[in-house]
Amino acid sequence: MESLSQTIRPGAVNFKSGIPNNNFIEEVLLCANLKLLAMQLTLEFGGGLELLCNSLKIHKVNVDPQDGEKLTMKHLLAWVRTNLIKERPEMFMKGDSVRPGVLVLINDCDWELSEQLDTVLEEDDVVVFISTLHGG
Amino acid sequence: MAEAAAKLKGGRLCSICNDRRPALKRPKTLEQICRECFYTVFEDEIHNVIVENQLFKPGERIAIGASGGKDSTVLAYVLSELNRRHNYGLDLFLLSVDEGITGYRDDSLETVKRNEIQYGLPLKVVSYKELYGWTMDEIVKLIGLKNNCTFCGVFRRQALDRGAALLKVDKLVTGHNADDIAETVLLNILRGDIARLSRCTSIITGEDGPIPRCKPFKYTYEKEIVIYPFCWLDYFSTECIYSPNAYRGFAREFIKDLERMRPRAILDIIKSGEDFRISASTKMPEQGNCERCGYISSQKWCKACVLLEGLNRGLPKLGIGRSRGLNNEQNKDMKLTDGTKSMQSKQCGTLDF
Ligand SMILES: [Zn+2]
Ligand SMILES: [Zn+2]
Ligand SMILES: [Zn+2]
């Protein structure tokens, strides 16, 4: 369990230091297969999508890059589906992308301006998912 | 937040100011624009729609149909801003309907009450209980979850009109956006509902009736409405717990799929809806007034009165199913679908025109 103590630390520091709405923050640590390379990201769910993941809007997560190298949005979406979405995954994804009508912002920027699924993520990136499909 | 970390393709700048880095791609024009320019064009476009279509006259009293959801919350905010900025001279009010749905409506009404304070707009709430003697919870207890959205839609529409009359407003504005209208065009085509098809794209409806309705967001994409208040407007986003409307859900998904492939599709569908011409041989239902409550109706009794009669007599199925008897063909069709699994023709009212 040596890797566990190694990896809780960065999460805990960041947990205290930034982001408002501290109440909503959940730290998800994938203890089992966490490597030193794991990348820390902030994921935010809104517009009703938070209901699919324990009604928590903000999740601080550590995600392994695929092949121990890069982490793309495509990989992140698959990771979110497996690790965060607790119910009705079809409300969030369609095929290997988000369901049409779900907006994605990477560091406050529309992902349609970047490479979408091929966007390469880096440490401390903030990814926001908002559903447009709920309520008028 | 970290602008430096934006992962933009190429080093392009905002196509409007040519100065800042873009933050979003506009679905309507495919332009890449920055956040500051987005706020400006978003608000300016709505102002232009209001002016070009002469939606308001100075001195008018206007009710904003407010559900606490994103569309009506953004509408209330933008309209009160524009009213101030461009001196429309309007008296604005928030009008909400309390369907009596525990958990869902309680929370969204709290949102509207906060909006009342935030924007300084007086709020009027009308409830199904006071208007009809029944809450949605009580109706669902009686009829189950199958046809409840028929009640919800019919009752909400009337409730808004009655609330608007109580506020003595000249007009009612609703937050229907371009995606909503495209979806409604599609559904009206799928249902062969020519009367609604010709009405649903009009930016103002019911001008002959007591309280005209208008839709300032007719050309505003849902994507932009959702991004506009990102992080700072207070709105409520949960689906009505009584709205299992799969048919409308499919139509919505189809529209979103089209939008992903070609964002203009939404405006094109609205255009198609507008350009439909009704042939002279199609008989349109005549509008009269309900003999019972005086509400506008093409039948002897309005739909709400028929539904209420059923509830009060313990025959809740009364009035459910298609009752727009345009001709014998359709009456036959009505008998076939009535009682069986009818394609819910009226649903959770927010999208009903
Ligand atoms: Zn700009
Ligand atoms: Zn009536
Ligand atoms: Zn409903």
GROMACS .gro file of C-alpha atoms and ligand atoms in nm:
model
  492
    1MET     CA    1   0.000   0.000   0.000
    2GLU     CA    2   0.297   0.224  -0.038
    3SER     CA    3   0.148   0.385  -0.345
    4LEU     CA    4  -0.163   0.484  -0.152
    5SER     CA    5   0.018   0.711   0.091
    6GLN     CA    6   0.210   0.859  -0.198
    7THR     CA    7  -0.101   0.959  -0.381
    8ILE     CA    8  -0.337   1.084  -0.113
    9ARG     CA    9  -0.104   1.370  -0.046
   10PRO     CA   10  -0.136   1.580  -0.362
   11GLY     CA   11  -0.511   1.539  -0.352
   12ALA     CA   12  -0.535   1.655   0.006
   13VAL     CA   13  -0.327   1.965  -0.050
   14ASN     CA   14  -0.534   2.075  -0.341
   15PHE     CA   15  -0.854   1.994  -0.160
   16LYS     CA   16  -0.780   2.262   0.096
   17SER     CA   17  -0.635   2.515  -0.135
   18GLY     CA   18  -0.860   2.617  -0.420
   19ILE     CA   19  -1.204   2.585  -0.543
   20PRO     CA   20  -1.517   2.717  -0.371
   21ASN     CA   21  -1.808   2.488  -0.277
   22ASN     CA   22  -1.582   2.277  -0.060
   23ASN     CA   23  -1.884   2.082   0.057
   24PHE     CA   24  -1.939   1.933  -0.285
   25ILE     CA   25  -1.587   1.821  -0.342
   26GLU     CA   26  -1.528   1.453  -0.339
   27GLU     CA   27  -1.191   1.304  -0.371
   28VAL     CA   28  -1.188   0.989  -0.567
   29LEU     CA   29  -0.869   0.799  -0.530
   30LEU     CA   30  -0.821   0.490  -0.727
   31CYS     CA   31  -0.604   0.319  -0.472
   32ALA     CA   32  -0.573  -0.015  -0.640
   33ASN     CA   33  -0.398   0.067  -0.965
   34LEU     CA   34  -0.276   0.415  -0.900
   35LYS     CA   35   0.069   0.486  -1.032
   36LEU     CA   36   0.291   0.777  -0.960
   37LEU     CA   37   0.201   0.909  -1.299
   38ALA     CA   38  -0.165   0.953  -1.215
   39MET     CA   39  -0.289   1.292  -1.324
   40GLN     CA   40  -0.497   1.506  -1.098
   41LEU     CA   41  -0.801   1.664  -1.262
   42THR     CA   42  -1.108   1.850  -1.146
   43LEU     CA   43  -1.430   1.731  -1.305
   44GLU     CA   44  -1.752   1.924  -1.270
   45PHE     CA   45  -2.098   1.797  -1.357
   46GLY     CA   46  -2.396   2.026  -1.406
   47GLY     CA   47  -2.737   2.067  -1.562
   48GLY     CA   48  -2.860   1.748  -1.396
   49LEU     CA   49  -2.561   1.525  -1.480
   50GLU     CA   50  -2.453   1.546  -1.116
   51LEU     CA   51  -2.754   1.326  -1.039
   52LEU     CA   52  -2.581   1.042  -1.223
   53CYS     CA   53  -2.280   1.057  -0.993
   54ASN     CA   54  -2.404   1.064  -0.635
   55SER     CA   55  -2.541   1.421  -0.672
   56LEU     CA   56  -2.189   1.557  -0.637
   57LYS     CA   57  -2.105   1.843  -0.869
   58ILE     CA   58  -1.730   1.857  -0.824
   59HIS     CA   59  -1.501   1.559  -0.825
   60LYS     CA   60  -1.127   1.577  -0.775
   61VAL     CA   61  -0.986   1.270  -0.939
   62ASN     CA   62  -0.660   1.100  -1.017
   63VAL     CA   63  -0.656   0.930  -1.353
   64ASP     CA   64  -0.386   0.713  -1.503
   65PRO     CA   65  -0.267   0.818  -1.846
   66GLN     CA   66  -0.321   0.540  -2.094
   67ASP     CA   67  -0.004   0.346  -2.171
   68GLY     CA   68   0.151   0.545  -1.887
   69GLU     CA   69   0.190   0.836  -2.123
   70LYS     CA   70  -0.081   1.071  -2.249
   71LEU     CA   71  -0.433   1.117  -2.119
   72THR     CA   72  -0.689   1.209  -2.383
   73MET     CA   73  -1.052   1.315  -2.342
   74LYS     CA   74  -1.157   0.988  -2.500
   75HIS     CA   75  -0.980   0.796  -2.229
   76LEU     CA   76  -1.113   1.027  -1.959
   77LEU     CA   77  -1.473   0.974  -2.074
   78ALA     CA   78  -1.432   0.598  -2.054
   79TRP     CA   79  -1.279   0.640  -1.709
   80VAL     CA   80  -1.567   0.861  -1.591
   81ARG     CA   81  -1.819   0.614  -1.718
   82THR     CA   82  -1.655   0.330  -1.528
   83ASN     CA   83  -1.564   0.512  -1.210
   84LEU     CA   84  -1.803   0.801  -1.150
   85ILE     CA   85  -2.132   0.739  -1.326
   86LYS     CA   86  -2.353   0.539  -1.095
   87GLU     CA   87  -2.671   0.523  -1.302
   88ARG     CA   88  -2.817   0.577  -1.650
   89PRO     CA   89  -2.483   0.609  -1.835
   90GLU     CA   90  -2.681   0.668  -2.157
   91MET     CA   91  -2.771   1.013  -2.021
   92PHE     CA   92  -2.401   1.097  -2.029
   93MET     CA   93  -2.249   0.907  -2.318
   94LYS     CA   94  -2.336   0.789  -2.665
   95GLY     CA   95  -2.079   0.568  -2.833
   96ASP     CA   96  -1.740   0.673  -2.706
   97SER     CA   97  -1.826   1.044  -2.681
   98VAL     CA   98  -2.065   1.248  -2.472
   99ARG     CA   99  -2.429   1.235  -2.566
  100PRO     CA  100  -2.525   1.516  -2.805
  101GLY     CA  101  -2.663   1.796  -2.591
  102VAL     CA  102  -2.393   1.759  -2.326
  103LEU     CA  103  -2.158   2.057  -2.332
  104VAL     CA  104  -1.793   2.005  -2.251
  105LEU     CA  105  -1.567   2.285  -2.131
  106ILE     CA  106  -1.196   2.221  -2.083
  107ASN     CA  107  -1.036   2.490  -1.867
  108ASP     CA  108  -1.340   2.713  -1.929
  109CYS     CA  109  -1.321   2.668  -2.302
  110ASP     CA  110  -1.571   2.496  -2.534
  111TRP     CA  111  -1.416   2.165  -2.637
  112GLU     CA  112  -1.539   2.221  -2.991
  113LEU     CA  113  -1.248   2.465  -3.016
  114SER     CA  114  -0.996   2.197  -2.928
  115GLU     CA  115  -0.947   1.845  -3.059
  116GLN     CA  116  -1.254   1.714  -2.873
  117LEU     CA  117  -1.196   1.343  -2.807
  118ASP     CA  118  -0.829   1.373  -2.901
  119THR     CA  119  -0.761   1.665  -2.667
  120VAL     CA  120  -0.464   1.580  -2.447
  121LEU     CA  121  -0.517   1.662  -2.081
  122GLU     CA  122  -0.257   1.784  -1.837
  123GLU     CA  123  -0.217   1.797  -1.462
  124ASP     CA  124  -0.472   2.025  -1.287
  125ASP     CA  125  -0.698   2.065  -1.590
  126VAL     CA  126  -1.061   2.141  -1.516
  127VAL     CA  127  -1.322   1.963  -1.726
  128VAL     CA  128  -1.689   2.064  -1.701
  129PHE     CA  129  -1.982   1.862  -1.834
  130ILE     CA  130  -2.322   2.032  -1.853
  131SER     CA  131  -2.635   1.868  -1.982
  132THR     CA  132  -2.865   2.093  -2.180
  133LEU     CA  133  -3.136   1.830  -2.176
  134HIS     CA  134  -3.297   1.894  -1.840
  135GLY     CA  135  -3.573   2.132  -1.749
  136GLY     CA  136  -3.673   2.454  -1.923
  137MET     CA  137  -0.959   3.026  -1.470
  138ALA     CA  138  -0.639   2.909  -1.635
  139GLU     CA  139  -0.665   3.074  -1.973
  140ALA     CA  140  -0.311   2.976  -2.054
  141ALA     CA  141  -0.415   2.614  -2.033
  142ALA     CA  142  -0.681   2.642  -2.303
  143LYS     CA  143  -0.615   2.379  -2.567
  144LEU     CA  144  -0.708   2.565  -2.878
  145LYS     CA  145  -0.650   2.432  -3.222
  146GLY     CA  146  -0.406   2.668  -3.386
  147GLY     CA  147  -0.341   3.008  -3.233
  148ARG     CA  148  -0.661   3.176  -3.346
  149LEU     CA  149  -0.813   3.482  -3.187
  150CYS     CA  150  -1.177   3.575  -3.131
  151SER     CA  151  -1.333   3.636  -3.472
  152ILE     CA  152  -1.521   3.941  -3.344
  153CYS     CA  153  -1.268   4.144  -3.143
  154ASN     CA  154  -0.962   3.978  -3.295
  155ASP     CA  155  -0.794   4.039  -2.965
  156ARG     CA  156  -0.881   3.780  -2.700
  157ARG     CA  157  -0.867   3.403  -2.721
  158PRO     CA  158  -1.193   3.236  -2.818
  159ALA     CA  159  -1.392   3.048  -2.554
  160LEU     CA  160  -1.670   2.897  -2.757
  161LYS     CA  161  -1.785   2.804  -3.102
  162ARG     CA  162  -2.123   2.954  -3.184
  163PRO     CA  163  -2.355   2.685  -3.323
  164LYS     CA  164  -2.546   2.939  -3.530
  165THR     CA  165  -2.249   3.084  -3.718
  166LEU     CA  166  -1.958   2.851  -3.633
  167GLU     CA  167  -1.764   3.163  -3.529
  168GLN     CA  168  -1.505   3.119  -3.257
  169ILE     CA  169  -1.554   3.397  -3.007
  170CYS     CA  170  -1.433   3.505  -2.666
  171ARG     CA  171  -1.644   3.516  -2.353
  172GLU     CA  172  -1.677   3.897  -2.349
  173CYS     CA  173  -1.789   3.913  -2.713
  174PHE     CA  174  -2.026   3.624  -2.652
  175TYR     CA  175  -2.214   3.810  -2.378
  176THR     CA  176  -2.243   4.109  -2.606
  177VAL     CA  177  -2.369   3.925  -2.917
  178PHE     CA  178  -2.600   3.703  -2.712
  179GLU     CA  179  -2.774   4.001  -2.555
  180ASP     CA  180  -2.765   4.215  -2.871
  181GLU     CA  181  -2.926   3.942  -3.080
  182ILE     CA  182  -3.213   3.907  -2.838
  183HIS     CA  183  -3.254   4.284  -2.833
  184ASN     CA  184  -3.267   4.283  -3.215
  185VAL     CA  185  -3.527   4.006  -3.220
  186ILE     CA  186  -3.738   4.207  -2.975
  187VAL     CA  187  -3.709   4.525  -3.181
  188GLU     CA  188  -3.751   4.370  -3.528
  189ASN     CA  189  -4.057   4.173  -3.426
  190GLN     CA  190  -4.201   4.457  -3.218
  191LEU     CA  191  -4.257   4.222  -2.929
  192PHE     CA  192  -4.325   4.499  -2.677
  193LYS     CA  193  -4.463   4.851  -2.655
  194PRO     CA  194  -4.351   5.107  -2.396
  195GLY     CA  195  -4.559   5.094  -2.080
  196GLU     CA  196  -4.667   4.733  -2.121
  197ARG     CA  197  -4.694   4.496  -1.828
  198ILE     CA  198  -4.515   4.170  -1.910
  199ALA     CA  199  -4.524   3.840  -1.723
  200ILE     CA  200  -4.226   3.609  -1.760
  201GLY     CA  201  -4.331   3.245  -1.729
  202ALA     CA  202  -4.071   3.133  -1.474
  203SER     CA  203  -4.012   2.768  -1.393
  204GLY     CA  204  -3.680   2.809  -1.216
  205GLY     CA  205  -3.514   2.620  -1.503
  206LYS     CA  206  -3.235   2.751  -1.723
  207ASP     CA  207  -3.437   2.903  -2.008
  208SER     CA  208  -3.678   3.109  -1.803
  209THR     CA  209  -3.408   3.210  -1.555
  210VAL     CA  210  -3.182   3.339  -1.832
  211LEU     CA  211  -3.485   3.505  -1.994
  212ALA     CA  212  -3.579   3.687  -1.673
  213TYR     CA  213  -3.223   3.806  -1.627
  214VAL     CA  214  -3.165   3.915  -1.988
  215LEU     CA  215  -3.504   4.081  -2.022
  216SER     CA  216  -3.463   4.287  -1.707
  217GLU     CA  217  -3.114   4.389  -1.825
  218LEU     CA  218  -3.233   4.488  -2.173
  219ASN     CA  219  -3.534   4.669  -2.030
  220ARG     CA  220  -3.297   4.885  -1.826
  221ARG     CA  221  -3.030   4.924  -2.091
  222HIS     CA  222  -3.258   5.011  -2.383
  223ASN     CA  223  -3.539   5.181  -2.191
  224TYR     CA  224  -3.815   4.949  -2.310
  225GLY     CA  225  -4.034   5.098  -2.038
  226LEU     CA  226  -4.175   4.758  -1.940
  227ASP     CA  227  -4.317   4.650  -1.606
  228LEU     CA  228  -4.183   4.296  -1.564
  229PHE     CA  229  -4.326   4.024  -1.342
  230LEU     CA  230  -4.232   3.665  -1.272
  231LEU     CA  231  -4.519   3.419  -1.302
  232SER     CA  232  -4.482   3.064  -1.174
  233VAL     CA  233  -4.712   2.767  -1.165
  234ASP     CA  234  -4.711   2.540  -0.863
  235GLU     CA  235  -4.830   2.204  -0.991
  236GLY     CA  236  -4.811   2.053  -0.645
  237ILE     CA  237  -4.529   1.808  -0.709
  238THR     CA  238  -4.352   1.744  -0.382
  239GLY     CA  239  -3.975   1.762  -0.406
  240TYR     CA  240  -3.961   1.880  -0.765
  241ARG     CA  241  -4.168   2.194  -0.768
  242ASP     CA  242  -4.086   2.291  -0.411
  243ASP     CA  243  -3.719   2.319  -0.499
  244SER     CA  244  -3.764   2.496  -0.830
  245LEU     CA  245  -4.004   2.746  -0.670
  246GLU     CA  246  -3.734   2.825  -0.416
  247THR     CA  247  -3.510   2.910  -0.711
  248VAL     CA  248  -3.774   3.143  -0.854
  249LYS     CA  249  -3.816   3.310  -0.514
  250ARG     CA  250  -3.443   3.378  -0.505
  251ASN     CA  251  -3.466   3.518  -0.859
  252GLU     CA  252  -3.743   3.751  -0.738
  253ILE     CA  253  -3.497   3.906  -0.495
  254GLN     CA  254  -3.192   3.888  -0.722
  255TYR     CA  255  -3.356   4.069  -1.014
  256GLY     CA  256  -3.606   4.273  -0.815
  257LEU     CA  257  -3.903   4.140  -1.013
  258PRO     CA  258  -4.237   4.083  -0.835
  259LEU     CA  259  -4.341   3.717  -0.834
  260LYS     CA  260  -4.689   3.566  -0.862
  261VAL     CA  261  -4.740   3.195  -0.801
  262VAL     CA  262  -5.062   3.023  -0.909
  263SER     CA  263  -5.124   2.668  -0.797
  264TYR     CA  264  -5.318   2.379  -0.949
  265LYS     CA  265  -5.472   2.328  -0.606
  266GLU     CA  266  -5.627   2.674  -0.593
  267LEU     CA  267  -5.724   2.681  -0.962
  268TYR     CA  268  -5.849   2.324  -1.005
  269GLY     CA  269  -5.878   2.180  -0.656
  270TRP     CA  270  -5.621   1.910  -0.735
  271THR     CA  271  -5.242   1.891  -0.700
  272MET     CA  272  -5.039   1.687  -0.950
  273ASP     CA  273  -4.945   1.451  -0.668
  274GLU     CA  274  -5.315   1.386  -0.603
  275ILE     CA  275  -5.385   1.343  -0.975
  276VAL     CA  276  -5.099   1.094  -1.012
  277LYS     CA  277  -5.222   0.903  -0.710
  278LEU     CA  278  -5.555   0.864  -0.888
  279ILE     CA  279  -5.451   0.804  -1.248
  280GLY     CA  280  -5.101   0.664  -1.215
  281LEU     CA  281  -4.801   0.770  -1.417
  282LYS     CA  282  -4.935   0.691  -1.760
  283ASN     CA  283  -5.125   0.997  -1.874
  284ASN     CA  284  -5.029   1.246  -1.609
  285CYS     CA  285  -4.848   1.470  -1.854
  286THR     CA  286  -5.174   1.529  -2.039
  287PHE     CA  287  -5.303   1.690  -1.721
  288CYS     CA  288  -4.977   1.865  -1.651
  289GLY     CA  289  -4.962   2.024  -1.996
  290VAL     CA  290  -5.325   2.128  -2.026
  291PHE     CA  291  -5.346   2.260  -1.672
  292ARG     CA  292  -5.017   2.447  -1.687
  293ARG     CA  293  -5.107   2.628  -2.005
  294GLN     CA  294  -5.434   2.752  -1.858
  295ALA     CA  295  -5.272   2.826  -1.523
  296LEU     CA  296  -5.024   3.060  -1.691
  297ASP     CA  297  -5.307   3.240  -1.871
  298ARG     CA  298  -5.507   3.273  -1.551
  299GLY     CA  299  -5.204   3.394  -1.357
  300ALA     CA  300  -5.133   3.647  -1.632
  301ALA     CA  301  -5.492   3.770  -1.608
  302LEU     CA  302  -5.459   3.808  -1.231
  303LEU     CA  303  -5.143   4.014  -1.283
  304LYS     CA  304  -5.331   4.219  -1.545
  305VAL     CA  305  -5.040   4.188  -1.785
  306ASP     CA  306  -5.053   4.269  -2.154
  307LYS     CA  307  -4.833   3.978  -2.261
  308LEU     CA  308  -4.675   3.661  -2.141
  309VAL     CA  309  -4.319   3.573  -2.246
  310THR     CA  310  -4.184   3.220  -2.229
  311GLY     CA  311  -3.831   3.082  -2.249
  312HIS     CA  312  -3.881   2.852  -2.549
  313ASN     CA  313  -3.555   2.837  -2.737
  314ALA     CA  314  -3.463   2.746  -3.097
  315ASP     CA  315  -3.409   2.379  -3.006
  316ASP     CA  316  -3.753   2.363  -2.842
  317ILE     CA  317  -3.918   2.512  -3.148
  318ALA     CA  318  -3.736   2.284  -3.392
  319GLU     CA  319  -3.842   1.988  -3.181
  320THR     CA  320  -4.203   2.104  -3.176
  321VAL     CA  321  -4.204   2.151  -3.554
  322LEU     CA  322  -4.083   1.796  -3.592
  323LEU     CA  323  -4.337   1.655  -3.347
  324ASN     CA  324  -4.623   1.840  -3.510
  325ILE     CA  325  -4.520   1.698  -3.848
  326LEU     CA  326  -4.493   1.348  -3.699
  327ARG     CA  327  -4.841   1.385  -3.551
  328GLY     CA  328  -4.992   1.547  -3.856
  329ASP     CA  329  -5.105   1.834  -3.638
  330ILE     CA  330  -5.134   2.105  -3.900
  331ALA     CA  331  -5.304   2.356  -3.672
  332ARG     CA  332  -5.020   2.346  -3.424
  333LEU     CA  333  -4.753   2.327  -3.692
  334SER     CA  334  -4.858   2.659  -3.835
  335ARG     CA  335  -4.878   2.818  -3.492
  336CYS     CA  336  -4.567   2.678  -3.327
  337THR     CA  337  -4.310   2.880  -3.518
  338SER     CA  338  -4.479   3.217  -3.467
  339ILE     CA  339  -4.284   3.440  -3.236
  340ILE     CA  340  -4.612   3.585  -3.107
  341THR     CA  341  -4.922   3.371  -3.065
  342GLY     CA  342  -5.270   3.434  -2.935
  343GLU     CA  343  -5.286   3.795  -3.042
  344ASP     CA  344  -5.660   3.753  -3.091
  345GLY     CA  345  -5.696   3.607  -2.742
  346PRO     CA  346  -5.687   3.781  -2.406
  347ILE     CA  347  -5.316   3.738  -2.341
  348PRO     CA  348  -5.072   3.707  -2.632
  349ARG     CA  349  -4.760   3.500  -2.575
  350CYS     CA  350  -4.418   3.561  -2.720
  351LYS     CA  351  -4.087   3.384  -2.738
  352PRO     CA  352  -3.785   3.618  -2.741
  353PHE     CA  353  -3.550   3.313  -2.752
  354LYS     CA  354  -3.701   3.181  -3.076
  355TYR     CA  355  -3.364   3.206  -3.253
  356THR     CA  356  -3.144   3.141  -2.949
  357TYR     CA  357  -2.965   2.807  -2.934
  358GLU     CA  358  -2.995   2.603  -2.620
  359LYS     CA  359  -2.619   2.558  -2.612
  360GLU     CA  360  -2.573   2.933  -2.575
  361ILE     CA  361  -2.845   2.962  -2.311
  362VAL     CA  362  -2.666   2.700  -2.106
  363ILE     CA  363  -2.321   2.857  -2.149
  364TYR     CA  364  -2.442   3.214  -2.089
  365PRO     CA  365  -2.504   3.188  -1.715
  366PHE     CA  366  -2.226   2.936  -1.664
  367CYS     CA  367  -2.106   2.966  -1.305
  368TRP     CA  368  -2.310   3.263  -1.195
  369LEU     CA  369  -2.687   3.244  -1.255
  370ASP     CA  370  -2.892   3.056  -1.006
  371TYR     CA  371  -3.111   2.798  -1.176
  372PHE     CA  372  -3.260   2.462  -1.111
  373SER     CA  373  -3.197   2.160  -1.326
  374THR     CA  374  -3.395   1.851  -1.258
  375GLU     CA  375  -3.645   1.691  -1.483
  376CYS     CA  376  -4.007   1.682  -1.377
  377ILE     CA  377  -4.034   1.355  -1.188
  378TYR     CA  378  -4.359   1.284  -1.369
  379SER     CA  379  -4.235   1.320  -1.725
  380PRO     CA  380  -4.152   0.987  -1.880
  381ASN     CA  381  -4.219   1.118  -2.228
  382ALA     CA  382  -4.010   0.893  -2.442
  383TYR     CA  383  -4.153   1.011  -2.773
  384ARG     CA  384  -4.053   1.372  -2.719
  385GLY     CA  385  -3.723   1.248  -2.582
  386PHE     CA  386  -3.645   1.074  -2.910
  387ALA     CA  387  -3.732   1.383  -3.110
  388ARG     CA  388  -3.502   1.589  -2.890
  389GLU     CA  389  -3.219   1.344  -2.929
  390PHE     CA  390  -3.266   1.342  -3.305
  391ILE     CA  391  -3.241   1.722  -3.308
  392LYS     CA  392  -2.924   1.710  -3.100
  393ASP     CA  393  -2.773   1.447  -3.332
  394LEU     CA  394  -2.850   1.669  -3.630
  395GLU     CA  395  -2.701   1.968  -3.451
  396ARG     CA  396  -2.379   1.782  -3.390
  397MET     CA  397  -2.344   1.705  -3.760
  398ARG     CA  398  -2.464   2.041  -3.883
  399PRO     CA  399  -2.551   2.305  -3.624
  400ARG     CA  400  -2.760   2.506  -3.868
  401ALA     CA  401  -3.009   2.219  -3.883
  402ILE     CA  402  -3.201   2.368  -3.591
  403LEU     CA  403  -3.262   2.700  -3.765
  404ASP     CA  404  -3.340   2.517  -4.089
  405ILE     CA  405  -3.612   2.309  -3.924
  406ILE     CA  406  -3.767   2.625  -3.782
  407LYS     CA  407  -3.752   2.776  -4.132
  408SER     CA  408  -3.924   2.469  -4.279
  409GLY     CA  409  -4.196   2.499  -4.017
  410GLU     CA  410  -4.244   2.864  -4.105
  411ASP     CA  411  -4.259   2.795  -4.477
  412PHE     CA  412  -4.523   2.526  -4.462
  413ARG     CA  413  -4.835   2.646  -4.636
  414ILE     CA  414  -5.163   2.499  -4.533
  415SER     CA  415  -5.368   2.383  -4.826
  416ALA     CA  416  -5.718   2.524  -4.854
  417SER     CA  417  -5.871   2.176  -4.823
  418THR     CA  418  -5.733   2.123  -4.471
  419LYS     CA  419  -6.010   2.216  -4.234
  420MET     CA  420  -5.884   2.411  -3.937
  421PRO     CA  421  -6.068   2.382  -3.607
  422GLU     CA  422  -6.269   2.691  -3.522
  423GLN     CA  423  -6.180   2.872  -3.205
  424GLY     CA  424  -6.459   2.956  -2.964
  425ASN     CA  425  -6.493   2.970  -2.589
  426CYS     CA  426  -6.548   2.700  -2.332
  427GLU     CA  427  -6.914   2.702  -2.222
  428ARG     CA  428  -6.809   2.624  -1.873
  429CYS     CA  429  -6.515   2.847  -1.786
  430GLY     CA  430  -6.487   3.081  -2.083
  431TYR     CA  431  -6.134   2.973  -2.175
  432ILE     CA  432  -6.050   2.968  -2.545
  433SER     CA  433  -6.153   2.633  -2.696
  434SER     CA  434  -6.247   2.473  -3.025
  435GLN     CA  435  -6.486   2.234  -2.849
  436LYS     CA  436  -6.789   2.290  -2.628
  437TRP     CA  437  -6.579   2.247  -2.319
  438CYS     CA  438  -6.211   2.324  -2.299
  439LYS     CA  439  -5.968   2.042  -2.242
  440ALA     CA  440  -5.903   2.139  -1.881
  441CYS     CA  441  -6.275   2.132  -1.800
  442VAL     CA  442  -6.312   1.789  -1.961
  443LEU     CA  443  -6.018   1.655  -1.763
  444LEU     CA  444  -6.145   1.811  -1.440
  445GLU     CA  445  -6.492   1.670  -1.494
  446GLY     CA  446  -6.331   1.327  -1.526
  447LEU     CA  447  -6.128   1.371  -1.209
  448ASN     CA  448  -6.420   1.499  -1.008
  449ARG     CA  449  -6.655   1.224  -1.127
  450GLY     CA  450  -6.394   0.958  -1.066
  451LEU     CA  451  -6.354   0.889  -1.439
  452PRO     CA  452  -6.002   1.017  -1.489
  453LYS     CA  453  -5.963   0.865  -1.836
  454LEU     CA  454  -6.217   1.115  -1.969
  455GLY     CA  455  -6.059   1.348  -2.219
  456ILE     CA  456  -5.734   1.159  -2.251
  457GLY     CA  457  -5.625   1.068  -2.600
  458ARG     CA  458  -5.668   1.261  -2.917
  459SER     CA  459  -5.976   1.475  -2.933
  460ARG     CA  460  -5.902   1.717  -3.213
  461GLY     CA  461  -6.173   1.570  -3.431
  462LEU     CA  462  -6.091   1.734  -3.761
  463ASN     CA  463  -6.279   1.479  -3.966
  464ASN     CA  464  -6.413   1.126  -3.955
  465GLU     CA  465  -6.083   0.970  -4.044
  466GLN     CA  466  -5.929   1.113  -3.737
  467ASN     CA  467  -6.219   1.022  -3.515
  468LYS     CA  468  -6.173   0.664  -3.623
  469ASP     CA  469  -5.807   0.692  -3.544
  470MET     CA  470  -5.896   0.836  -3.207
  471LYS     CA  471  -6.114   0.538  -3.116
  472LEU     CA  472  -5.832   0.308  -3.210
  473THR     CA  473  -5.573   0.474  -2.996
  474ASP     CA  474  -5.796   0.573  -2.708
  475GLY     CA  475  -5.766   0.347  -2.409
  476THR     CA  476  -5.473   0.162  -2.556
  477LYS     CA  477  -5.122   0.292  -2.531
  478SER     CA  478  -5.185   0.626  -2.692
  479MET     CA  479  -4.896   0.832  -2.810
  480GLN     CA  480  -4.909   1.101  -2.547
  481SER     CA  481  -5.010   1.398  -2.748
  482LYS     CA  482  -4.980   1.654  -2.473
  483GLN     CA  483  -4.700   1.640  -2.232
  484CYS     CA  484  -4.533   1.810  -1.959
  485GLY     CA  485  -4.644   2.157  -2.047
  486THR     CA  486  -4.328   2.359  -2.079
  487LEU     CA  487  -4.298   2.277  -2.444
  488ASP     CA  488  -4.661   2.302  -2.540
  489PHE     CA  489  -4.750   2.596  -2.756
  490ZN      ZN  490  -1.387   3.881  -2.863
  491ZN      ZN  491  -6.325   2.532  -1.962
  492ZN      ZN  492  -4.524   1.669  -1.578
   0.00000   0.00000   0.00000
